[in-house]
Amino acid sequence: MKASIAFVVSMVVGACAACGTSDIRQVEPRLQPTPVDAPARETFIDEDLRLYVELFMNDCEARRTDCEEKLKLVEEIRLVEIPDLNKQDKEMVVGLCYLNFFSNKVHISKAVFSFGHKYVQTIMYHELGHCMYDLDHEKKDDMLMSAMMPDLTVLLQDWPQLLDDFFAAIQEQHGP
């Protein structure tokens, strides 16, 4: 029995090596809806990640995508210790989006800063794509929403195209 549970856990964890998602949506409706006049809560953003959220918001504006309201869906954007969950495949989870009925959370591994600025930015955009827009992983490689991190050369050479594809997916699902 323990072996079969371990197998299922390893299959689930192994399906998403660069990005983990925790989709724990509540199926029952809210018992007490938030009043319309309730003050909007502010997203907690770890100071070390603030620049990357600002870059994301600037790219939203440049591509005429309204992200202000969607960012309010994210309760926190935080740097955390994320253990290497997939050691047998030598891949590492570097970002997580926790989705549930009441709030969404983005957790970025502290280890990601050793990979460089462009990787941190890529992971931030990827996880915000999950938490703000409920985007799934792309089946194609070398996209911002790919489960595996694109190669640094691709990120540096194709960044404008990666952004265009990313925001096209957002607008296709949610409009501008």
CSV table of C-alpha atoms in Angstrom, one decimal:
chain,number,residue,atom,x,y,z
A,1,MET,CA,0.0,0.0,0.0
A,2,LYS,CA,2.8,2.5,0.9
A,3,ALA,CA,4.6,1.7,-2.3
A,4,SER,CA,1.5,2.5,-4.4
A,5,ILE,CA,1.0,5.8,-2.6
A,6,ALA,CA,4.6,6.7,-3.1
A,7,PHE,CA,4.3,5.9,-6.8
A,8,VAL,CA,1.2,8.1,-7.2
A,9,VAL,CA,2.9,11.0,-5.3
A,10,SER,CA,6.1,10.7,-7.4
A,11,MET,CA,4.0,10.7,-10.6
A,12,VAL,CA,2.1,13.8,-9.6
A,13,VAL,CA,5.3,15.6,-8.5
A,14,GLY,CA,7.2,14.5,-11.5
A,15,ALA,CA,4.6,15.9,-13.9
A,16,CYS,CA,5.7,19.4,-13.2
A,17,ALA,CA,9.4,19.8,-12.5
A,18,ALA,CA,10.0,23.5,-12.8
A,19,CYS,CA,6.7,24.7,-11.5
A,20,GLY,CA,4.4,23.2,-9.0
A,21,THR,CA,0.8,24.0,-8.7
A,22,SER,CA,-1.5,23.3,-5.8
A,23,ASP,CA,-5.0,23.3,-7.1
A,24,ILE,CA,-7.1,23.0,-4.0
A,25,ARG,CA,-10.3,24.7,-5.2
A,26,GLN,CA,-13.3,24.7,-2.9
A,27,VAL,CA,-16.4,23.3,-4.6
A,28,GLU,CA,-19.0,24.7,-2.3
A,29,PRO,CA,-20.0,28.3,-2.7
A,30,ARG,CA,-19.0,31.0,-0.2
A,31,LEU,CA,-21.4,31.1,2.6
A,32,GLN,CA,-20.9,34.9,3.2
A,33,PRO,CA,-19.9,36.7,0.0
A,34,THR,CA,-17.6,39.7,0.3
A,35,PRO,CA,-19.7,42.9,0.4
A,36,VAL,CA,-19.3,45.1,-2.6
A,37,ASP,CA,-18.2,48.1,-0.5
A,38,ALA,CA,-15.6,46.0,1.4
A,39,PRO,CA,-12.1,47.5,1.2
A,40,ALA,CA,-9.9,45.7,-1.3
A,41,ARG,CA,-7.1,43.8,0.3
A,42,GLU,CA,-3.6,44.6,-0.7
A,43,THR,CA,-1.4,41.8,-1.9
A,44,PHE,CA,1.6,41.1,0.3
A,45,ILE,CA,4.7,41.2,-1.9
A,46,ASP,CA,8.1,40.1,-0.5
A,47,GLU,CA,10.4,43.0,-0.9
A,48,ASP,CA,12.9,40.9,-2.9
A,49,LEU,CA,10.2,40.1,-5.5
A,50,ARG,CA,8.6,43.6,-5.8
A,51,LEU,CA,10.7,44.5,-8.8
A,52,TYR,CA,9.5,41.5,-10.7
A,53,VAL,CA,5.8,42.2,-9.9
A,54,GLU,CA,6.4,45.8,-11.1
A,55,LEU,CA,8.0,44.5,-14.3
A,56,PHE,CA,5.0,42.3,-14.8
A,57,MET,CA,2.5,45.1,-14.3
A,58,ASN,CA,4.4,47.3,-16.7
A,59,ASP,CA,4.3,44.6,-19.3
A,60,CYS,CA,0.5,44.2,-18.7
A,61,GLU,CA,0.1,47.9,-19.3
A,62,ALA,CA,2.3,47.9,-22.4
A,63,ARG,CA,0.2,45.0,-23.9
A,64,ARG,CA,-3.1,46.7,-22.9
A,65,THR,CA,-4.0,44.0,-20.4
A,66,ASP,CA,-5.7,45.1,-17.2
A,67,CYS,CA,-3.9,43.3,-14.4
A,68,GLU,CA,-4.7,45.6,-11.4
A,69,GLU,CA,-7.9,43.8,-10.5
A,70,LYS,CA,-6.4,40.3,-11.1
A,71,LEU,CA,-3.5,41.1,-8.8
A,72,LYS,CA,-6.0,41.6,-6.0
A,73,LEU,CA,-6.8,37.9,-6.3
A,74,VAL,CA,-3.3,37.0,-5.1
A,75,GLU,CA,-3.1,37.2,-1.3
A,76,GLU,CA,0.7,36.9,-1.2
A,77,ILE,CA,3.8,36.7,-3.3
A,78,ARG,CA,6.5,35.4,-1.1
A,79,LEU,CA,10.1,34.0,-1.1
A,80,VAL,CA,10.2,30.6,0.6
A,81,GLU,CA,12.3,27.5,1.1
A,82,ILE,CA,10.9,25.0,-1.4
A,83,PRO,CA,12.5,21.6,-0.9
A,84,ASP,CA,13.7,19.6,-4.0
A,85,LEU,CA,10.5,17.6,-4.4
A,86,ASN,CA,11.7,15.5,-7.3
A,87,LYS,CA,15.1,14.3,-6.5
A,88,GLN,CA,14.9,11.1,-8.5
A,89,ASP,CA,14.5,13.0,-11.8
A,90,LYS,CA,17.1,15.7,-10.7
A,91,GLU,CA,14.6,18.4,-11.4
A,92,MET,CA,13.7,21.1,-8.9
A,93,VAL,CA,10.5,22.9,-8.2
A,94,VAL,CA,11.2,26.7,-8.1
A,95,GLY,CA,7.8,28.2,-8.0
A,96,LEU,CA,4.3,27.3,-6.7
A,97,CYS,CA,0.9,28.8,-7.2
A,98,TYR,CA,-1.6,27.8,-4.6
A,99,LEU,CA,-5.1,28.2,-5.9
A,100,ASN,CA,-8.2,28.0,-3.8
A,101,PHE,CA,-11.7,29.6,-3.6
A,102,PHE,CA,-10.7,32.4,-1.2
A,103,SER,CA,-7.2,33.5,-2.2
A,104,ASN,CA,-4.3,32.6,-4.3
A,105,LYS,CA,-0.6,32.6,-3.3
A,106,VAL,CA,2.6,32.6,-5.2
A,107,HIS,CA,5.7,31.1,-3.6
A,108,ILE,CA,9.1,31.4,-5.2
A,109,SER,CA,12.1,29.4,-4.0
A,110,LYS,CA,14.9,31.5,-2.5
A,111,ALA,CA,17.3,29.3,-4.5
A,112,VAL,CA,16.0,30.8,-7.7
A,113,PHE,CA,18.1,34.0,-7.2
A,114,SER,CA,21.2,32.0,-7.8
A,115,PHE,CA,19.9,31.4,-11.4
A,116,GLY,CA,19.9,35.1,-12.3
A,117,HIS,CA,17.5,38.0,-13.0
A,118,LYS,CA,15.9,36.6,-16.2
A,119,TYR,CA,15.1,33.3,-14.5
A,120,VAL,CA,13.5,35.0,-11.5
A,121,GLN,CA,11.4,37.2,-13.9
A,122,THR,CA,10.4,34.2,-15.9
A,123,ILE,CA,9.3,32.2,-12.9
A,124,MET,CA,7.4,35.2,-11.5
A,125,TYR,CA,5.5,35.7,-14.8
A,126,HIS,CA,4.8,32.0,-15.0
A,127,GLU,CA,3.3,31.8,-11.5
A,128,LEU,CA,1.3,35.0,-11.9
A,129,GLY,CA,-0.1,33.4,-15.1
A,130,HIS,CA,-1.4,30.5,-12.9
A,131,CYS,CA,-2.6,32.6,-9.9
A,132,MET,CA,-4.0,35.6,-11.7
A,133,TYR,CA,-5.3,34.1,-14.9
A,134,ASP,CA,-5.6,30.4,-14.1
A,135,LEU,CA,-3.4,29.6,-17.1
A,136,ASP,CA,-2.4,25.9,-17.6
A,137,HIS,CA,1.0,24.7,-18.6
A,138,GLU,CA,1.7,24.9,-22.3
A,139,LYS,CA,2.4,21.6,-24.1
A,140,LYS,CA,5.0,23.2,-26.2
A,141,ASP,CA,8.5,23.8,-24.8
A,142,ASP,CA,10.2,27.2,-24.7
A,143,MET,CA,7.1,29.2,-23.6
A,144,LEU,CA,6.6,31.1,-20.4
A,145,MET,CA,3.8,28.7,-19.3
A,146,SER,CA,5.9,25.6,-20.2
A,147,ALA,CA,6.2,23.3,-17.2
A,148,MET,CA,10.0,23.2,-17.7
A,149,MET,CA,12.0,26.4,-17.6
A,150,PRO,CA,13.1,27.6,-21.1
A,151,ASP,CA,16.8,27.7,-21.7
A,152,LEU,CA,18.5,31.0,-20.9
A,153,THR,CA,19.5,31.6,-24.5
A,154,VAL,CA,15.8,31.4,-25.5
A,155,LEU,CA,14.8,33.7,-22.7
A,156,LEU,CA,17.3,36.3,-23.7
A,157,GLN,CA,16.8,36.1,-27.5
A,158,ASP,CA,13.1,35.5,-27.6
A,159,TRP,CA,11.8,37.5,-24.6
A,160,PRO,CA,9.5,39.8,-26.6
A,161,GLN,CA,8.0,36.9,-28.5
A,162,LEU,CA,7.6,34.9,-25.2
A,163,LEU,CA,5.7,37.9,-23.8
A,164,ASP,CA,3.5,38.3,-26.9
A,165,ASP,CA,2.5,34.6,-26.7
A,166,PHE,CA,1.9,34.8,-22.9
A,167,PHE,CA,-0.3,37.9,-23.1
A,168,ALA,CA,-2.1,36.5,-26.2
A,169,ALA,CA,-3.0,33.4,-24.1
A,170,ILE,CA,-4.3,35.7,-21.3
A,171,GLN,CA,-6.4,37.8,-23.7
A,172,GLU,CA,-7.7,34.7,-25.5
A,173,GLN,CA,-9.1,33.4,-22.2
A,174,HIS,CA,-10.0,36.6,-20.4
A,175,GLY,CA,-10.1,39.5,-22.9
A,176,PRO,CA,-8.0,42.6,-22.6
